[in-house]
Amino acid sequence: MKKRSLITDLTPLLDVILIILFMVLVSGREKDMMRTEDLERSNRVLQVKVAELEKVKSPVMDTEKNWYIVYNSQIGKAELNFPDDLKTGKFRLIKGEGNESIKPETEEFEKWVVEEIKAMPQEVIIVTFRYKDSSIYYRDYTRIRDLLTGLSEKTGKKVVYEEIPS
């Protein structure tokens, strides 16, 4: 008796696997497309709502107006700018609405700053010190910082100090 070899044909099995794989890929893309469309639709709705809210201005309450008026009239603002180059540049003090004062060559720095702050009509003054890190020595920085933090005692006003390095 002869043995017959048993041959299995895998072609139909491969066909079925490829069809299933194709269906999974297509259905996954459809879900992604649906999610993308939903997100785009939500985005359009949100953009419309934002546009509507931007058109509506909230009324400013009287207390807010009063606070703003008091802030602008009773709190002085001054900005002390350190020159980028001490040899060619000059110290500038910008007060209030842009009135600029440049330190004279003959006047001492501390005296100039104290007199400029005293000349301001407000009792509370915010002084901003602007300088470049690369153009100021530590000794100059500490001297100016100490002067500005002690301005309240020297001027008799309430001076608030802040600095903005760049």
PDB file of C-alpha atoms in Angstrom:
ATOM      1  CA  MET A   1       0.000   0.000   0.000  1.00  0.00           C
ATOM      2  CA  LYS A   2       1.331   3.311  -0.990  1.00  0.00           C
ATOM      3  CA  LYS A   3       1.209   6.283   1.279  1.00  0.00           C
ATOM      4  CA  ARG A   4      -0.368   9.268  -0.156  1.00  0.00           C
ATOM      5  CA  SER A   5       0.887  12.614   0.875  1.00  0.00           C
ATOM      6  CA  LEU A   6      -1.600  14.979   2.215  1.00  0.00           C
ATOM      7  CA  ILE A   7      -1.274  18.474   0.711  1.00  0.00           C
ATOM      8  CA  THR A   8      -3.062  21.390   2.315  1.00  0.00           C
ATOM      9  CA  ASP A   9      -3.860  24.384   0.202  1.00  0.00           C
ATOM     10  CA  LEU A  10      -3.475  27.646   2.196  1.00  0.00           C
ATOM     11  CA  THR A  11      -4.641  30.007  -0.531  1.00  0.00           C
ATOM     12  CA  PRO A  12      -8.264  30.324   0.678  1.00  0.00           C
ATOM     13  CA  LEU A  13      -7.028  30.946   4.232  1.00  0.00           C
ATOM     14  CA  LEU A  14      -4.756  33.758   3.039  1.00  0.00           C
ATOM     15  CA  ASP A  15      -7.635  35.262   1.078  1.00  0.00           C
ATOM     16  CA  VAL A  16      -9.826  35.339   4.178  1.00  0.00           C
ATOM     17  CA  ILE A  17      -7.043  36.869   6.316  1.00  0.00           C
ATOM     18  CA  LEU A  18      -6.389  39.598   3.743  1.00  0.00           C
ATOM     19  CA  ILE A  19     -10.092  40.435   3.482  1.00  0.00           C
ATOM     20  CA  ILE A  20     -10.373  40.722   7.284  1.00  0.00           C
ATOM     21  CA  LEU A  21      -7.231  42.898   7.422  1.00  0.00           C
ATOM     22  CA  PHE A  22      -8.595  45.144   4.692  1.00  0.00           C
ATOM     23  CA  MET A  23     -11.920  45.543   6.556  1.00  0.00           C
ATOM     24  CA  VAL A  24     -10.144  46.464   9.800  1.00  0.00           C
ATOM     25  CA  LEU A  25      -8.010  49.089   8.080  1.00  0.00           C
ATOM     26  CA  VAL A  26     -10.940  50.642   6.251  1.00  0.00           C
ATOM     27  CA  SER A  27     -13.169  50.772   9.331  1.00  0.00           C
ATOM     28  CA  GLY A  28     -10.342  52.339  11.399  1.00  0.00           C
ATOM     29  CA  ARG A  29      -9.906  55.107   8.841  1.00  0.00           C
ATOM     30  CA  GLU A  30     -13.624  55.773   8.801  1.00  0.00           C
ATOM     31  CA  LYS A  31     -13.643  56.182  12.597  1.00  0.00           C
ATOM     32  CA  ASP A  32     -10.695  58.583  12.407  1.00  0.00           C
ATOM     33  CA  MET A  33     -12.434  60.575   9.687  1.00  0.00           C
ATOM     34  CA  MET A  34     -15.597  60.761  11.797  1.00  0.00           C
ATOM     35  CA  ARG A  35     -13.593  61.954  14.832  1.00  0.00           C
ATOM     36  CA  THR A  36     -11.838  64.580  12.713  1.00  0.00           C
ATOM     37  CA  GLU A  37     -15.148  65.826  11.336  1.00  0.00           C
ATOM     38  CA  ASP A  38     -16.617  66.001  14.875  1.00  0.00           C
ATOM     39  CA  LEU A  39     -13.629  68.007  16.105  1.00  0.00           C
ATOM     40  CA  GLU A  40     -13.815  70.384  13.152  1.00  0.00           C
ATOM     41  CA  ARG A  41     -17.530  70.883  13.734  1.00  0.00           C
ATOM     42  CA  SER A  42     -16.917  71.605  17.450  1.00  0.00           C
ATOM     43  CA  ASN A  43     -14.131  74.013  16.537  1.00  0.00           C
ATOM     44  CA  ARG A  44     -16.429  75.954  14.201  1.00  0.00           C
ATOM     45  CA  VAL A  45     -19.107  76.176  16.906  1.00  0.00           C
ATOM     46  CA  LEU A  46     -16.549  77.444  19.436  1.00  0.00           C
ATOM     47  CA  GLN A  47     -15.220  80.023  16.990  1.00  0.00           C
ATOM     48  CA  VAL A  48     -18.743  81.353  16.465  1.00  0.00           C
ATOM     49  CA  LYS A  49     -19.286  81.582  20.240  1.00  0.00           C
ATOM     50  CA  VAL A  50     -15.960  83.381  20.735  1.00  0.00           C
ATOM     51  CA  ALA A  51     -16.867  85.868  17.989  1.00  0.00           C
ATOM     52  CA  GLU A  52     -20.234  86.519  19.677  1.00  0.00           C
ATOM     53  CA  LEU A  53     -18.559  87.042  23.067  1.00  0.00           C
ATOM     54  CA  GLU A  54     -15.997  89.428  21.587  1.00  0.00           C
ATOM     55  CA  LYS A  55     -18.814  91.569  20.204  1.00  0.00           C
ATOM     56  CA  VAL A  56     -20.375  91.913  23.655  1.00  0.00           C
ATOM     57  CA  LYS A  57     -18.387  94.298  25.845  1.00  0.00           C
ATOM     58  CA  SER A  58     -18.788  94.048  29.569  1.00  0.00           C
ATOM     59  CA  PRO A  59     -19.791  97.348  31.068  1.00  0.00           C
ATOM     60  CA  VAL A  60     -17.205  98.954  33.320  1.00  0.00           C
ATOM     61  CA  MET A  61     -18.599  99.445  36.777  1.00  0.00           C
ATOM     62  CA  ASP A  62     -18.361 102.827  38.478  1.00  0.00           C
ATOM     63  CA  THR A  63     -16.065 101.397  41.150  1.00  0.00           C
ATOM     64  CA  GLU A  64     -13.654 100.188  38.472  1.00  0.00           C
ATOM     65  CA  LYS A  65     -13.693 103.618  36.804  1.00  0.00           C
ATOM     66  CA  ASN A  66     -13.048 105.306  40.130  1.00  0.00           C
ATOM     67  CA  TRP A  67     -10.195 102.945  40.926  1.00  0.00           C
ATOM     68  CA  TYR A  68      -8.605 103.598  37.541  1.00  0.00           C
ATOM     69  CA  ILE A  69      -8.903 107.358  37.954  1.00  0.00           C
ATOM     70  CA  VAL A  70      -7.422 107.207  41.455  1.00  0.00           C
ATOM     71  CA  TYR A  71      -4.641 104.916  40.295  1.00  0.00           C
ATOM     72  CA  ASN A  72      -3.643 107.225  37.442  1.00  0.00           C
ATOM     73  CA  SER A  73      -3.878 110.429  39.461  1.00  0.00           C
ATOM     74  CA  GLN A  74      -2.467 109.376  42.832  1.00  0.00           C
ATOM     75  CA  ILE A  75       0.160 106.795  41.947  1.00  0.00           C
ATOM     76  CA  GLY A  76       3.184 108.069  40.093  1.00  0.00           C
ATOM     77  CA  LYS A  77       5.191 105.960  37.703  1.00  0.00           C
ATOM     78  CA  ALA A  78       8.880 106.408  36.928  1.00  0.00           C
ATOM     79  CA  GLU A  79      11.274 104.294  34.916  1.00  0.00           C
ATOM     80  CA  LEU A  80      15.028 104.554  35.473  1.00  0.00           C
ATOM     81  CA  ASN A  81      16.990 103.280  32.473  1.00  0.00           C
ATOM     82  CA  PHE A  82      20.611 102.252  32.858  1.00  0.00           C
ATOM     83  CA  PRO A  83      22.612 103.126  29.724  1.00  0.00           C
ATOM     84  CA  ASP A  84      23.955 100.306  27.566  1.00  0.00           C
ATOM     85  CA  ASP A  85      27.359 101.991  27.604  1.00  0.00           C
ATOM     86  CA  LEU A  86      28.353 104.263  30.499  1.00  0.00           C
ATOM     87  CA  LYS A  87      30.901 106.142  28.407  1.00  0.00           C
ATOM     88  CA  THR A  88      28.520 107.224  25.666  1.00  0.00           C
ATOM     89  CA  GLY A  89      25.067 106.635  27.183  1.00  0.00           C
ATOM     90  CA  LYS A  90      23.203 108.636  29.812  1.00  0.00           C
ATOM     91  CA  PHE A  91      20.874 107.746  32.654  1.00  0.00           C
ATOM     92  CA  ARG A  92      17.265 108.508  31.792  1.00  0.00           C
ATOM     93  CA  LEU A  93      14.281 108.807  34.104  1.00  0.00           C
ATOM     94  CA  ILE A  94      10.941 108.594  32.326  1.00  0.00           C
ATOM     95  CA  LYS A  95       8.098 109.909  34.475  1.00  0.00           C
ATOM     96  CA  GLY A  96       4.365 109.507  34.127  1.00  0.00           C
ATOM     97  CA  GLU A  97       3.136 109.947  30.598  1.00  0.00           C
ATOM     98  CA  GLY A  98       6.560 109.978  28.991  1.00  0.00           C
ATOM     99  CA  ASN A  99       8.238 113.066  30.461  1.00  0.00           C
ATOM    100  CA  GLU A 100      11.905 112.212  30.146  1.00  0.00           C
ATOM    101  CA  SER A 101      14.715 113.580  32.282  1.00  0.00           C
ATOM    102  CA  ILE A 102      18.375 112.947  31.458  1.00  0.00           C
ATOM    103  CA  LYS A 103      20.982 113.060  34.213  1.00  0.00           C
ATOM    104  CA  PRO A 104      23.239 116.100  33.800  1.00  0.00           C
ATOM    105  CA  GLU A 105      26.980 115.428  33.636  1.00  0.00           C
ATOM    106  CA  THR A 106      27.739 117.719  36.567  1.00  0.00           C
ATOM    107  CA  GLU A 107      25.146 116.390  39.002  1.00  0.00           C
ATOM    108  CA  GLU A 108      25.655 113.440  41.336  1.00  0.00           C
ATOM    109  CA  PHE A 109      23.516 110.416  40.438  1.00  0.00           C
ATOM    110  CA  GLU A 110      21.918 109.899  43.860  1.00  0.00           C
ATOM    111  CA  LYS A 111      21.042 113.569  44.285  1.00  0.00           C
ATOM    112  CA  TRP A 112      19.559 113.693  40.780  1.00  0.00           C
ATOM    113  CA  VAL A 113      17.309 110.661  41.374  1.00  0.00           C
ATOM    114  CA  VAL A 114      16.133 111.912  44.793  1.00  0.00           C
ATOM    115  CA  GLU A 115      15.294 115.385  43.427  1.00  0.00           C
ATOM    116  CA  GLU A 116      13.435 113.957  40.417  1.00  0.00           C
ATOM    117  CA  ILE A 117      11.310 111.690  42.634  1.00  0.00           C
ATOM    118  CA  LYS A 118      10.644 114.509  45.128  1.00  0.00           C
ATOM    119  CA  ALA A 119       9.459 116.723  42.266  1.00  0.00           C
ATOM    120  CA  MET A 120       6.711 114.269  41.358  1.00  0.00           C
ATOM    121  CA  PRO A 121       3.331 115.374  42.804  1.00  0.00           C
ATOM    122  CA  GLN A 122       2.112 111.923  43.816  1.00  0.00           C
ATOM    123  CA  GLU A 123       2.693 110.479  47.293  1.00  0.00           C
ATOM    124  CA  VAL A 124       3.022 106.886  46.057  1.00  0.00           C
ATOM    125  CA  ILE A 125       5.465 106.203  43.247  1.00  0.00           C
ATOM    126  CA  ILE A 126       6.353 102.997  41.459  1.00  0.00           C
ATOM    127  CA  VAL A 127       9.952 103.094  40.233  1.00  0.00           C
ATOM    128  CA  THR A 128      11.004 100.566  37.592  1.00  0.00           C
ATOM    129  CA  PHE A 129      14.718  99.996  37.081  1.00  0.00           C
ATOM    130  CA  ARG A 130      15.581  98.719  33.583  1.00  0.00           C
ATOM    131  CA  TYR A 131      19.032  97.486  32.663  1.00  0.00           C
ATOM    132  CA  LYS A 132      20.873  94.968  30.495  1.00  0.00           C
ATOM    133  CA  ASP A 133      22.612  92.215  32.431  1.00  0.00           C
ATOM    134  CA  SER A 134      25.572  92.414  30.094  1.00  0.00           C
ATOM    135  CA  SER A 135      26.080  96.176  30.449  1.00  0.00           C
ATOM    136  CA  ILE A 136      26.006  96.690  34.219  1.00  0.00           C
ATOM    137  CA  TYR A 137      28.643  95.854  36.794  1.00  0.00           C
ATOM    138  CA  TYR A 138      27.554  94.271  40.056  1.00  0.00           C
ATOM    139  CA  ARG A 139      28.882  97.238  42.074  1.00  0.00           C
ATOM    140  CA  ASP A 140      26.752  99.653  39.987  1.00  0.00           C
ATOM    141  CA  TYR A 141      23.720  97.389  40.275  1.00  0.00           C
ATOM    142  CA  THR A 142      23.977  97.141  44.085  1.00  0.00           C
ATOM    143  CA  ARG A 143      24.556 100.907  44.434  1.00  0.00           C
ATOM    144  CA  ILE A 144      21.458 101.714  42.368  1.00  0.00           C
ATOM    145  CA  ARG A 145      19.370  99.003  44.021  1.00  0.00           C
ATOM    146  CA  ASP A 146      20.292 100.299  47.491  1.00  0.00           C
ATOM    147  CA  LEU A 147      19.440 103.851  46.431  1.00  0.00           C
ATOM    148  CA  LEU A 148      16.057 102.841  45.012  1.00  0.00           C
ATOM    149  CA  THR A 149      15.094 100.714  47.996  1.00  0.00           C
ATOM    150  CA  GLY A 150      15.966 103.633  50.307  1.00  0.00           C
ATOM    151  CA  LEU A 151      14.097 106.304  48.345  1.00  0.00           C
ATOM    152  CA  SER A 152      11.120 106.245  50.720  1.00  0.00           C
ATOM    153  CA  GLU A 153      13.220 107.620  53.588  1.00  0.00           C
ATOM    154  CA  LYS A 154      15.077 110.130  51.400  1.00  0.00           C
ATOM    155  CA  THR A 155      12.023 111.572  49.662  1.00  0.00           C
ATOM    156  CA  GLY A 156       9.324 111.262  52.326  1.00  0.00           C
ATOM    157  CA  LYS A 157       7.103 109.424  49.828  1.00  0.00           C
ATOM    158  CA  LYS A 158       6.084 105.808  49.530  1.00  0.00           C
ATOM    159  CA  VAL A 159       8.327 104.435  46.784  1.00  0.00           C
ATOM    160  CA  VAL A 160       7.793 100.935  45.442  1.00  0.00           C
ATOM    161  CA  TYR A 161      10.750  99.527  43.537  1.00  0.00           C
ATOM    162  CA  GLU A 162      10.843  96.908  40.809  1.00  0.00           C
ATOM    163  CA  GLU A 163      13.515  95.933  38.345  1.00  0.00           C
ATOM    164  CA  ILE A 164      13.401  94.530  34.848  1.00  0.00           C
ATOM    165  CA  PRO A 165      16.647  93.017  33.592  1.00  0.00           C
ATOM    166  CA  SER A 166      16.902  92.190  29.908  1.00  0.00           C
TER     167      SER A 166
END
